[in-house]
Backbone as JSON, one array per atom type, in Angstrom:
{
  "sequence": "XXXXXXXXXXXXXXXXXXXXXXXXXXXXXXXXXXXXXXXXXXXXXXXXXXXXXXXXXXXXXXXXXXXXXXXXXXXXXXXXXXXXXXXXXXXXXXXXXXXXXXXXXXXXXXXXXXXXXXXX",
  "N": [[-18.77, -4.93, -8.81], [-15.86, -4.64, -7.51], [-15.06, -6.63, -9.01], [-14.97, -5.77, -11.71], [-13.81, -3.39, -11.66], [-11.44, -4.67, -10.98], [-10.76, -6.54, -13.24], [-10.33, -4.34, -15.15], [-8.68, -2.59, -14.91], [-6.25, -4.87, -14.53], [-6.36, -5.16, -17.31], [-5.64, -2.7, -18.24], [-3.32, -1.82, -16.97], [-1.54, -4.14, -18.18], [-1.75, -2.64, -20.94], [-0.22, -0.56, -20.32], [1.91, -1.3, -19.37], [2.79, -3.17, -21.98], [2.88, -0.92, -24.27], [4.79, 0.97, -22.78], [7.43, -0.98, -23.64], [7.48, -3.08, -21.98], [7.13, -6.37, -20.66], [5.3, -6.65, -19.05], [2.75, -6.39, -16.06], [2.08, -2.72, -15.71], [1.42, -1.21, -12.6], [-1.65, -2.19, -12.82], [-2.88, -3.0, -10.33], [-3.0, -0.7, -8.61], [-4.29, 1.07, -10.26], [-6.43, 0.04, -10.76], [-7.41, 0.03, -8.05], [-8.03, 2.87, -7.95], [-9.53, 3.18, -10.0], [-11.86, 2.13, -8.6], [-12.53, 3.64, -6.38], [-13.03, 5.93, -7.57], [-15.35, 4.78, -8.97], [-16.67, 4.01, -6.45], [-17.27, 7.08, -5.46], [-18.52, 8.21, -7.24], [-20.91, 6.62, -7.56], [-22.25, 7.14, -4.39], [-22.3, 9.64, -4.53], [-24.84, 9.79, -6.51], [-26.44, 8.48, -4.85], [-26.85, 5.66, -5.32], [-25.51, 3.61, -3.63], [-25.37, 1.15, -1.83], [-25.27, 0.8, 2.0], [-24.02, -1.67, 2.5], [-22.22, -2.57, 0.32], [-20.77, 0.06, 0.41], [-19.27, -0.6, 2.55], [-17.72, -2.42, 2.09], [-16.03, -1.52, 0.28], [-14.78, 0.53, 1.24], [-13.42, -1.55, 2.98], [-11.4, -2.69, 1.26], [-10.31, -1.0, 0.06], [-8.57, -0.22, 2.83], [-7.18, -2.38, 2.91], [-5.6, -1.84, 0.71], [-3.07, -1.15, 1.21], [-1.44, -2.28, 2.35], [-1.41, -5.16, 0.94], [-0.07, -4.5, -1.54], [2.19, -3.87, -0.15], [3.48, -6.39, 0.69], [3.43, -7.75, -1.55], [5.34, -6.03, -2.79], [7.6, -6.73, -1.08], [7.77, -9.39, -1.37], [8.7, -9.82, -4.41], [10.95, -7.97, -3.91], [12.47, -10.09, -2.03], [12.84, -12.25, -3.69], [14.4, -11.03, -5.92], [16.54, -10.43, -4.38], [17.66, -12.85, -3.66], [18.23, -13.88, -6.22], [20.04, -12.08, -7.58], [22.52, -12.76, -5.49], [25.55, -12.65, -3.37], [25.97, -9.49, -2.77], [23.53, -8.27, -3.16], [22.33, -9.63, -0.74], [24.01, -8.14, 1.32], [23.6, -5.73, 0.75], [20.92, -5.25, 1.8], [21.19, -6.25, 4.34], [22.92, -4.63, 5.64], [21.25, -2.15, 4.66], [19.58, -2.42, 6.91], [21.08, -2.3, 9.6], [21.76, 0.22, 8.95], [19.16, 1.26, 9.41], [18.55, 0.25, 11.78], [20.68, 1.92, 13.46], [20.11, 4.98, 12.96], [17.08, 5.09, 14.14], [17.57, 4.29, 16.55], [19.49, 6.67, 17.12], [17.87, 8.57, 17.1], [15.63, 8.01, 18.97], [17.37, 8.41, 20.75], [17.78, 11.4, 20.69], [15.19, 12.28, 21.7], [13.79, 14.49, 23.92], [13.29, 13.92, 27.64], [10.51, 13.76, 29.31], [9.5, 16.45, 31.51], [7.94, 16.22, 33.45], [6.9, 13.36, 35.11], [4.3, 11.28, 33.97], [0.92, 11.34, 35.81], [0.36, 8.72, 37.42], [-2.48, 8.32, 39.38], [-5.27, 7.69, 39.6]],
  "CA": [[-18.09, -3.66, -8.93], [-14.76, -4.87, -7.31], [-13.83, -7.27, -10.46], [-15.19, -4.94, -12.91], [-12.94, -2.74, -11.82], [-10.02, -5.58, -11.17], [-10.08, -6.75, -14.73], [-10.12, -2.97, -16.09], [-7.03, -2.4, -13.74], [-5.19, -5.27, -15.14], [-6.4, -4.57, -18.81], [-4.66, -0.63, -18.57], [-1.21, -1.99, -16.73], [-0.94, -4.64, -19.39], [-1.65, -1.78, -22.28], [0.06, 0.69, -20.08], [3.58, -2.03, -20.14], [3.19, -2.72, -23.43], [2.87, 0.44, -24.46], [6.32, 1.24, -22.18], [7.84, -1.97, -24.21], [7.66, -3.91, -21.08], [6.02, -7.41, -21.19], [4.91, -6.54, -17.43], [1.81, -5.5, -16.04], [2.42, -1.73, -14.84], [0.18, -0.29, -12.01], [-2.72, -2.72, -12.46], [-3.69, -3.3, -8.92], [-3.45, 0.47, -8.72], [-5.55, 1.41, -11.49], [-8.11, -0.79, -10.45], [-7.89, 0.87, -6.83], [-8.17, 4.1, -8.18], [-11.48, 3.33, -10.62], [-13.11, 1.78, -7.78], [-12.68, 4.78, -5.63], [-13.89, 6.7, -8.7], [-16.85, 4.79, -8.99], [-17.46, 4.6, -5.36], [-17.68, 8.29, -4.85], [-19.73, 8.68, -8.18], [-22.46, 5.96, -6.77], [-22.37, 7.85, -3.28], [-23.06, 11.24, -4.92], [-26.08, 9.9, -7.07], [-26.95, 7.78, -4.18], [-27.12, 4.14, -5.83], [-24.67, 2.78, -3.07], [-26.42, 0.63, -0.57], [-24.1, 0.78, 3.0], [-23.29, -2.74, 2.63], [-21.12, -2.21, -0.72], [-19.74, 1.1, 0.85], [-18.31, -0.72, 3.66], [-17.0, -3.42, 1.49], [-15.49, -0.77, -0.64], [-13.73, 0.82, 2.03], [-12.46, -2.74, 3.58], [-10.67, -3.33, -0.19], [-9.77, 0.41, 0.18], [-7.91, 0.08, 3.37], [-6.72, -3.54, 2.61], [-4.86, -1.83, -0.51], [-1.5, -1.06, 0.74], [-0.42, -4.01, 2.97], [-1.11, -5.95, -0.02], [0.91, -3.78, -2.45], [3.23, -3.88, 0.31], [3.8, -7.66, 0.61], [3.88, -8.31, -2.94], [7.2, -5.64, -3.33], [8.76, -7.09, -0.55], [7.7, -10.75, -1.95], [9.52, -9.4, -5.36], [12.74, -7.87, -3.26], [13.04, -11.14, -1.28], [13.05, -13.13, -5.02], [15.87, -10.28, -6.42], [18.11, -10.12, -3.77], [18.28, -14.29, -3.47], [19.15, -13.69, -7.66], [21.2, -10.91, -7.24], [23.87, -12.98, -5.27], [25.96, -12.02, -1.88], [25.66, -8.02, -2.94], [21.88, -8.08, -2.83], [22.32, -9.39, 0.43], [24.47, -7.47, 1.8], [23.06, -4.18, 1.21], [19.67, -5.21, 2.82], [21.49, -6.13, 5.86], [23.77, -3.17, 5.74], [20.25, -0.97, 5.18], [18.84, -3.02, 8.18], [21.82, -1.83, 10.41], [21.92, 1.58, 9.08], [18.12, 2.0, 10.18], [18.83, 0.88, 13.14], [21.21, 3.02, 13.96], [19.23, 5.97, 12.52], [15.9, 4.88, 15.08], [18.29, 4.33, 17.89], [19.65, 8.21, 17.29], [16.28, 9.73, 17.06], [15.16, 8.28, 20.17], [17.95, 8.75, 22.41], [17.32, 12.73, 20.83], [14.14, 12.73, 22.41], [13.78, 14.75, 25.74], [12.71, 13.1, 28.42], [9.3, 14.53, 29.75], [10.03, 17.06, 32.73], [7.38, 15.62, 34.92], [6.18, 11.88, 35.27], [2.88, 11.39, 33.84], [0.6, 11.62, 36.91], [-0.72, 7.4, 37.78], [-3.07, 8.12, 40.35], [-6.82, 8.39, 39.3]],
  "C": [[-16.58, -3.86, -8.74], [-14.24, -5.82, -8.59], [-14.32, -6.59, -11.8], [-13.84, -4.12, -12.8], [-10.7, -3.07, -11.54], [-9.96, -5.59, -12.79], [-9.89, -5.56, -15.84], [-8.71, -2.69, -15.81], [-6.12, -3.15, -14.63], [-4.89, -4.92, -16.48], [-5.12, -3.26, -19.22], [-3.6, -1.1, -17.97], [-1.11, -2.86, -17.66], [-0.54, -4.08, -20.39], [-0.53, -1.04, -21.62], [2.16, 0.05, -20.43], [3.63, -2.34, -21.19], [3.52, -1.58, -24.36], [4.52, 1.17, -23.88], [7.04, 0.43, -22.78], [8.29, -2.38, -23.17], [6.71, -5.45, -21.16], [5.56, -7.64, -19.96], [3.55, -5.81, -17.16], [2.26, -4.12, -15.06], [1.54, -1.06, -14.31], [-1.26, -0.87, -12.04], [-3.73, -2.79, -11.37], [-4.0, -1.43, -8.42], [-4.13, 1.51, -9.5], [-6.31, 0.81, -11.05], [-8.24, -0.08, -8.81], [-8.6, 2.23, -7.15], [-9.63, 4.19, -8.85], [-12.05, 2.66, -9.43], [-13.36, 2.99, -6.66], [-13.46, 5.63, -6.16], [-15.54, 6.07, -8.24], [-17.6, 4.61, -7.65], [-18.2, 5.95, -5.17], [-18.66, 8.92, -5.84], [-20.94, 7.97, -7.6], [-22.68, 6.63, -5.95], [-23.1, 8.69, -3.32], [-24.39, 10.46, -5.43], [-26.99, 8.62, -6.11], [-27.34, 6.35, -4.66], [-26.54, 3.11, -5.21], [-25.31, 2.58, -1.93], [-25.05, 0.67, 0.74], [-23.67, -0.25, 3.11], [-22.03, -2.95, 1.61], [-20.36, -0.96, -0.2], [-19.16, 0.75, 2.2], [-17.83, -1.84, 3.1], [-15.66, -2.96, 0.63], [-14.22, -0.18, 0.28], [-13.1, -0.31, 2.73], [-11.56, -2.78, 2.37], [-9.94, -2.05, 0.04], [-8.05, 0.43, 1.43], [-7.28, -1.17, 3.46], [-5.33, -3.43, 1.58], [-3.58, -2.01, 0.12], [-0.72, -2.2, 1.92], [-0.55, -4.6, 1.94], [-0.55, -5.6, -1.15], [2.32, -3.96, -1.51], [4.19, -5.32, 0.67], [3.65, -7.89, -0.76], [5.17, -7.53, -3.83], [8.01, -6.75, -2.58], [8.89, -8.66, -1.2], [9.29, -10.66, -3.25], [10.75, -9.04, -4.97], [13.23, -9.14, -2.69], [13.65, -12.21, -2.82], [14.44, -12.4, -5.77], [17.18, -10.64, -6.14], [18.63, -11.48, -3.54], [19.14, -14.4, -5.04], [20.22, -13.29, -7.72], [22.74, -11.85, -6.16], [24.08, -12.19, -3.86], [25.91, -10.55, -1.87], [24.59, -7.69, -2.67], [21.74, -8.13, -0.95], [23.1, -8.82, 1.54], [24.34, -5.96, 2.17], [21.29, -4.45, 1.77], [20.49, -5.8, 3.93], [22.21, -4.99, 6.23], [22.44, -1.69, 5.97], [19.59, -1.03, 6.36], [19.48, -2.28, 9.42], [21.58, -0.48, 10.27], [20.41, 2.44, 9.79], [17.45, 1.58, 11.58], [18.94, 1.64, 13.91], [20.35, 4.31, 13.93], [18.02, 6.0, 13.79], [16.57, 4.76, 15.98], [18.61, 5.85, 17.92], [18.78, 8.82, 17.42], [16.02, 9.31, 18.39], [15.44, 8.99, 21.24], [17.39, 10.63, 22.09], [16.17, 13.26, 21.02], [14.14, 13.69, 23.25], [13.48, 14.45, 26.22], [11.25, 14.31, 28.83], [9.75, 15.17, 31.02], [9.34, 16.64, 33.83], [6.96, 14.16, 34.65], [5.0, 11.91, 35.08], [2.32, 11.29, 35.44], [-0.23, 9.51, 36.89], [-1.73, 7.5, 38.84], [-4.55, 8.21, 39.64], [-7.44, 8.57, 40.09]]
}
């Protein structure tokens, strides 16, 4: 079920960048998330999903976006070494600025008026 619905995935971002006149695959890994969700919740309903595939389904499920998320930053780290001293300069410049930003929010916390209680 999971590479049925991998090699459909890549199939439709290949058509879907060609189709955009890109020679890139666009949205693959997310097309193929999306039909396997599909056909999870269709098996579910007509009951054909044994609980060992529906907890495999949801591991791939909740696996998706750290691994979408390490393969941008993979791609930004490859840019901004292209890209020259500008690239890197505004990711350290955004680094500082959200710093700063998470340092301001905290201090505008309030402090709690009483001390949690430690005694049990």
């Amino acid at each position: 079920m999971l590479a049925v619905c991998h090699l459909t995935g890549i199939v439709c971002g290949d058509l879907l960048g060609h189709a955009l006149g890109l020679k890139t695959n666009v949205g693959g890994v997310g097309i193929a998330m999306l039909l396997l969700i599909v056909l999870r919740l269709w098996l579910h309903k007509h009951g054909r999903l044994c609980p060992t595939s529906e907890s495999g389904v949801n591991y791939w499920g909740a696996i998706y976006i750290p691994v979408v998320v390490a393969m941008a930053m993979q791609q930004n780290v490859v840019a901004a070494l292209h890209g020259g001293p500008m690239a890197l300069l505004a990711a350290a410049g955004s680094v500082v600025v959200c710093g700063i930003i998470i340092s301001f929010i905290n201090r505008a916390e309030k402090p709690d008026a009483k001390p949690p209680d430690k005694s049990n």
